[in-house]
Amino acid sequence: MIEKNMKNYDIRELDKSNYLDYRKIRLELLLDNKESFGSSFEEESLFNDEIWIDRLSKSNVNTIGAFVDDELIGIVVLVKNVRKKMKHIANINSMYVQPAFRNQGIAYDLLKYALNIAKNDGVERLNLSVVVSNSNAIKLYQKFGFIKYGIEPDTIKIDNNYYSLDLMSKEI
């Protein structure tokens, strides 16, 4: 149990028994931050239970959650490469903390947990992408030593609005 700013929360890995909680927060983040994620609420809300369970059952994926009183309030996903020549690389995806719980160090602790798993699993490099306008997330990633190495222009299109991604990487 981690206690910060009078809020107690646990950080732990999700498994298939958490699929309903994962589904709920995943759909919430897709509604709240449409421009930050490549997937959409409209697409993922149609997924059946089997797809959600499968997402939490893959051996190369660690979905990490922050819980307050057994309620899932934040997630981050670590995806390790399965290709033989690329097993030293993993990606950080789907970082999200509910608005009511932001600015309390929860995202920091989620990312720290993911980095520890990556190190223990022999990962040497972590990559991620973040919408260029998400300055809070970029600052967090920079605290951990992630460095911007490029930009992917106009990656996400919503209606007639385009959003570019900063590409960031870190050796571990």
mmCIF file of C-alpha atoms in Angstrom:
data_model
loop_
_atom_site.group_PDB
_atom_site.id
_atom_site.type_symbol
_atom_site.label_atom_id
_atom_site.label_comp_id
_atom_site.label_asym_id
_atom_site.label_seq_id
_atom_site.Cartn_x
_atom_site.Cartn_y
_atom_site.Cartn_z
ATOM 1 C CA MET A 1 0.000 0.000 0.000
ATOM 2 C CA ILE A 2 1.365 3.401 -0.967
ATOM 3 C CA GLU A 3 0.242 6.433 1.005
ATOM 4 C CA LYS A 4 0.641 9.891 -0.506
ATOM 5 C CA ASN A 5 -1.299 13.091 0.071
ATOM 6 C CA MET A 6 -3.703 11.243 2.349
ATOM 7 C CA LYS A 7 -4.707 8.878 -0.476
ATOM 8 C CA ASN A 8 -3.932 5.187 -0.139
ATOM 9 C CA TYR A 9 -3.524 3.163 -3.274
ATOM 10 C CA ASP A 10 -2.111 -0.137 -4.422
ATOM 11 C CA ILE A 11 -0.156 -0.748 -7.600
ATOM 12 C CA ARG A 12 -0.447 -4.262 -8.983
ATOM 13 C CA GLU A 13 -0.672 -6.229 -12.187
ATOM 14 C CA LEU A 14 -4.065 -6.985 -13.630
ATOM 15 C CA ASP A 15 -5.090 -10.449 -14.707
ATOM 16 C CA LYS A 16 -8.122 -11.827 -16.478
ATOM 17 C CA SER A 17 -10.200 -11.606 -13.291
ATOM 18 C CA ASN A 18 -9.902 -7.796 -13.600
ATOM 19 C CA TYR A 19 -11.270 -7.618 -17.138
ATOM 20 C CA LEU A 20 -14.478 -5.746 -16.221
ATOM 21 C CA ASP A 21 -12.533 -3.085 -14.300
ATOM 22 C CA TYR A 22 -10.024 -2.864 -17.148
ATOM 23 C CA ARG A 23 -12.816 -2.535 -19.712
ATOM 24 C CA LYS A 24 -14.429 0.258 -17.703
ATOM 25 C CA ILE A 25 -11.271 2.362 -17.320
ATOM 26 C CA ARG A 26 -10.122 1.695 -20.884
ATOM 27 C CA LEU A 27 -13.447 2.932 -22.300
ATOM 28 C CA GLU A 28 -13.325 5.896 -19.923
ATOM 29 C CA LEU A 29 -9.870 6.944 -21.125
ATOM 30 C CA LEU A 30 -10.962 6.654 -24.748
ATOM 31 C CA LEU A 31 -13.891 8.997 -24.037
ATOM 32 C CA ASP A 32 -11.928 11.458 -21.892
ATOM 33 C CA ASN A 33 -8.823 11.693 -24.077
ATOM 34 C CA LYS A 34 -9.904 10.958 -27.639
ATOM 35 C CA GLU A 35 -6.824 12.592 -29.128
ATOM 36 C CA SER A 36 -4.349 10.695 -26.946
ATOM 37 C CA PHE A 37 -5.014 7.148 -28.097
ATOM 38 C CA GLY A 38 -5.102 5.492 -31.503
ATOM 39 C CA SER A 39 -8.125 3.391 -30.674
ATOM 40 C CA SER A 40 -11.620 4.793 -30.223
ATOM 41 C CA PHE A 41 -14.471 4.339 -27.771
ATOM 42 C CA GLU A 42 -16.748 3.429 -30.669
ATOM 43 C CA GLU A 43 -14.460 0.552 -31.699
ATOM 44 C CA GLU A 44 -13.603 -0.841 -28.277
ATOM 45 C CA SER A 45 -17.104 -0.563 -26.800
ATOM 46 C CA LEU A 46 -18.098 -3.291 -29.280
ATOM 47 C CA PHE A 47 -15.483 -5.756 -27.974
ATOM 48 C CA ASN A 48 -16.886 -8.871 -26.327
ATOM 49 C CA ASP A 49 -15.687 -10.248 -22.979
ATOM 50 C CA GLU A 50 -13.327 -12.683 -24.697
ATOM 51 C CA ILE A 51 -11.334 -9.848 -26.266
ATOM 52 C CA TRP A 52 -10.970 -8.045 -22.919
ATOM 53 C CA ILE A 53 -9.901 -11.258 -21.188
ATOM 54 C CA ASP A 54 -7.413 -12.003 -23.973
ATOM 55 C CA ARG A 55 -5.832 -8.559 -23.568
ATOM 56 C CA LEU A 56 -5.071 -9.382 -19.940
ATOM 57 C CA SER A 57 -3.822 -12.905 -20.681
ATOM 58 C CA LYS A 58 -0.953 -12.291 -23.115
ATOM 59 C CA SER A 59 2.432 -13.424 -21.819
ATOM 60 C CA ASN A 60 4.301 -10.480 -23.357
ATOM 61 C CA VAL A 61 1.935 -7.834 -21.941
ATOM 62 C CA ASN A 62 1.852 -6.519 -18.381
ATOM 63 C CA THR A 63 -1.163 -4.359 -17.578
ATOM 64 C CA ILE A 64 -0.524 -2.524 -14.338
ATOM 65 C CA GLY A 65 -3.229 -0.838 -12.323
ATOM 66 C CA ALA A 66 -3.545 1.629 -9.484
ATOM 67 C CA PHE A 67 -6.368 0.805 -7.093
ATOM 68 C CA VAL A 68 -8.040 2.919 -4.417
ATOM 69 C CA ASP A 69 -10.312 0.822 -2.211
ATOM 70 C CA ASP A 70 -10.320 -1.905 -4.893
ATOM 71 C CA GLU A 71 -11.442 0.576 -7.568
ATOM 72 C CA LEU A 72 -9.180 0.743 -10.617
ATOM 73 C CA ILE A 73 -8.248 4.421 -11.029
ATOM 74 C CA GLY A 74 -5.189 4.262 -13.280
ATOM 75 C CA ILE A 75 -3.364 1.993 -15.725
ATOM 76 C CA VAL A 76 -0.240 1.612 -17.788
ATOM 77 C CA VAL A 77 0.571 -1.201 -20.211
ATOM 78 C CA LEU A 78 4.023 -2.663 -20.872
ATOM 79 C CA VAL A 79 4.250 -4.555 -24.178
ATOM 80 C CA LYS A 80 7.420 -6.604 -24.652
ATOM 81 C CA ASN A 81 8.531 -7.462 -28.153
ATOM 82 C CA VAL A 82 8.275 -11.170 -28.989
ATOM 83 C CA ARG A 83 10.538 -11.155 -32.045
ATOM 84 C CA LYS A 84 13.880 -12.792 -31.327
ATOM 85 C CA LYS A 85 16.009 -9.898 -32.578
ATOM 86 C CA MET A 86 13.846 -7.304 -30.829
ATOM 87 C CA LYS A 87 13.201 -8.874 -27.413
ATOM 88 C CA HIS A 88 15.369 -6.208 -25.830
ATOM 89 C CA ILE A 89 12.727 -3.564 -26.655
ATOM 90 C CA ALA A 90 9.363 -2.899 -25.009
ATOM 91 C CA ASN A 91 6.709 -0.216 -25.354
ATOM 92 C CA ILE A 92 4.806 1.768 -22.767
ATOM 93 C CA ASN A 93 1.151 2.209 -23.769
ATOM 94 C CA SER A 94 -2.159 3.423 -22.392
ATOM 95 C CA MET A 95 -0.914 5.531 -19.473
ATOM 96 C CA TYR A 96 -3.998 6.954 -17.763
ATOM 97 C CA VAL A 97 -5.053 8.147 -14.317
ATOM 98 C CA GLN A 98 -8.589 9.320 -13.622
ATOM 99 C CA PRO A 99 -8.786 13.126 -13.322
ATOM 100 C CA ALA A 100 -9.777 13.070 -9.626
ATOM 101 C CA PHE A 101 -6.545 11.225 -8.792
ATOM 102 C CA ARG A 102 -4.052 13.172 -10.902
ATOM 103 C CA ASN A 103 -1.099 15.152 -9.525
ATOM 104 C CA GLN A 104 -0.662 12.743 -6.629
ATOM 105 C CA GLY A 105 2.248 10.694 -7.963
ATOM 106 C CA ILE A 106 0.115 7.788 -9.145
ATOM 107 C CA ALA A 107 1.251 7.984 -12.779
ATOM 108 C CA TYR A 108 4.846 8.159 -11.527
ATOM 109 C CA ASP A 109 4.358 5.008 -9.448
ATOM 110 C CA LEU A 110 2.636 3.179 -12.315
ATOM 111 C CA LEU A 111 5.516 3.976 -14.645
ATOM 112 C CA LYS A 112 8.098 3.029 -12.012
ATOM 113 C CA TYR A 113 6.380 -0.341 -11.561
ATOM 114 C CA ALA A 114 6.392 -0.931 -15.329
ATOM 115 C CA LEU A 115 10.086 -0.031 -15.562
ATOM 116 C CA ASN A 116 10.924 -2.514 -12.801
ATOM 117 C CA ILE A 117 9.111 -5.298 -14.647
ATOM 118 C CA ALA A 118 10.913 -4.377 -17.861
ATOM 119 C CA LYS A 119 14.321 -4.453 -16.123
ATOM 120 C CA ASN A 120 13.582 -7.797 -14.471
ATOM 121 C CA ASP A 121 12.518 -9.246 -17.830
ATOM 122 C CA GLY A 122 15.753 -8.215 -19.546
ATOM 123 C CA VAL A 123 14.370 -5.288 -21.516
ATOM 124 C CA GLU A 124 17.111 -2.834 -22.493
ATOM 125 C CA ARG A 125 15.087 -0.078 -24.185
ATOM 126 C CA LEU A 126 11.622 1.345 -23.622
ATOM 127 C CA ASN A 127 9.760 3.302 -26.286
ATOM 128 C CA LEU A 128 6.549 5.285 -26.118
ATOM 129 C CA SER A 129 4.562 7.849 -28.024
ATOM 130 C CA VAL A 130 2.643 10.765 -26.577
ATOM 131 C CA VAL A 131 0.455 13.464 -28.115
ATOM 132 C CA VAL A 132 2.647 16.555 -28.492
ATOM 133 C CA SER A 133 0.150 18.711 -26.567
ATOM 134 C CA ASN A 134 0.210 16.464 -23.463
ATOM 135 C CA SER A 135 2.847 18.452 -21.586
ATOM 136 C CA ASN A 136 2.157 16.806 -18.207
ATOM 137 C CA ALA A 137 2.810 13.335 -19.594
ATOM 138 C CA ILE A 138 5.908 14.529 -21.449
ATOM 139 C CA LYS A 139 7.301 16.025 -18.210
ATOM 140 C CA LEU A 140 6.673 12.741 -16.405
ATOM 141 C CA TYR A 141 8.461 10.745 -19.084
ATOM 142 C CA GLN A 142 11.375 13.192 -19.052
ATOM 143 C CA LYS A 143 11.695 12.720 -15.261
ATOM 144 C CA PHE A 144 12.333 9.055 -15.991
ATOM 145 C CA GLY A 145 14.960 9.883 -18.603
ATOM 146 C CA PHE A 146 12.899 9.382 -21.750
ATOM 147 C CA ILE A 147 14.298 11.414 -24.633
ATOM 148 C CA LYS A 148 12.360 12.608 -27.664
ATOM 149 C CA TYR A 149 13.852 11.118 -30.808
ATOM 150 C CA GLY A 150 11.248 12.087 -33.358
ATOM 151 C CA ILE A 151 7.761 13.174 -34.190
ATOM 152 C CA GLU A 152 5.062 11.276 -36.016
ATOM 153 C CA PRO A 153 3.016 13.991 -37.718
ATOM 154 C CA ASP A 154 -0.772 13.889 -37.991
ATOM 155 C CA THR A 155 -0.996 10.359 -36.578
ATOM 156 C CA ILE A 156 -4.450 10.652 -35.075
ATOM 157 C CA LYS A 157 -7.353 12.185 -36.975
ATOM 158 C CA ILE A 158 -10.639 13.038 -35.280
ATOM 159 C CA ASP A 159 -13.166 14.727 -37.531
ATOM 160 C CA ASN A 160 -10.914 17.171 -39.395
ATOM 161 C CA ASN A 161 -8.420 17.666 -36.572
ATOM 162 C CA TYR A 162 -4.970 16.081 -36.668
ATOM 163 C CA TYR A 163 -2.762 15.206 -33.699
ATOM 164 C CA SER A 164 0.951 14.487 -33.878
ATOM 165 C CA LEU A 165 2.916 12.225 -31.547
ATOM 166 C CA ASP A 166 6.285 12.739 -29.896
ATOM 167 C CA LEU A 167 8.324 9.542 -30.055
ATOM 168 C CA MET A 168 10.352 8.967 -26.893
ATOM 169 C CA SER A 169 12.849 6.334 -25.807
ATOM 170 C CA LYS A 170 14.909 5.351 -22.776
ATOM 171 C CA GLU A 171 17.709 2.873 -22.148
ATOM 172 C CA ILE A 172 17.251 0.878 -18.961
#
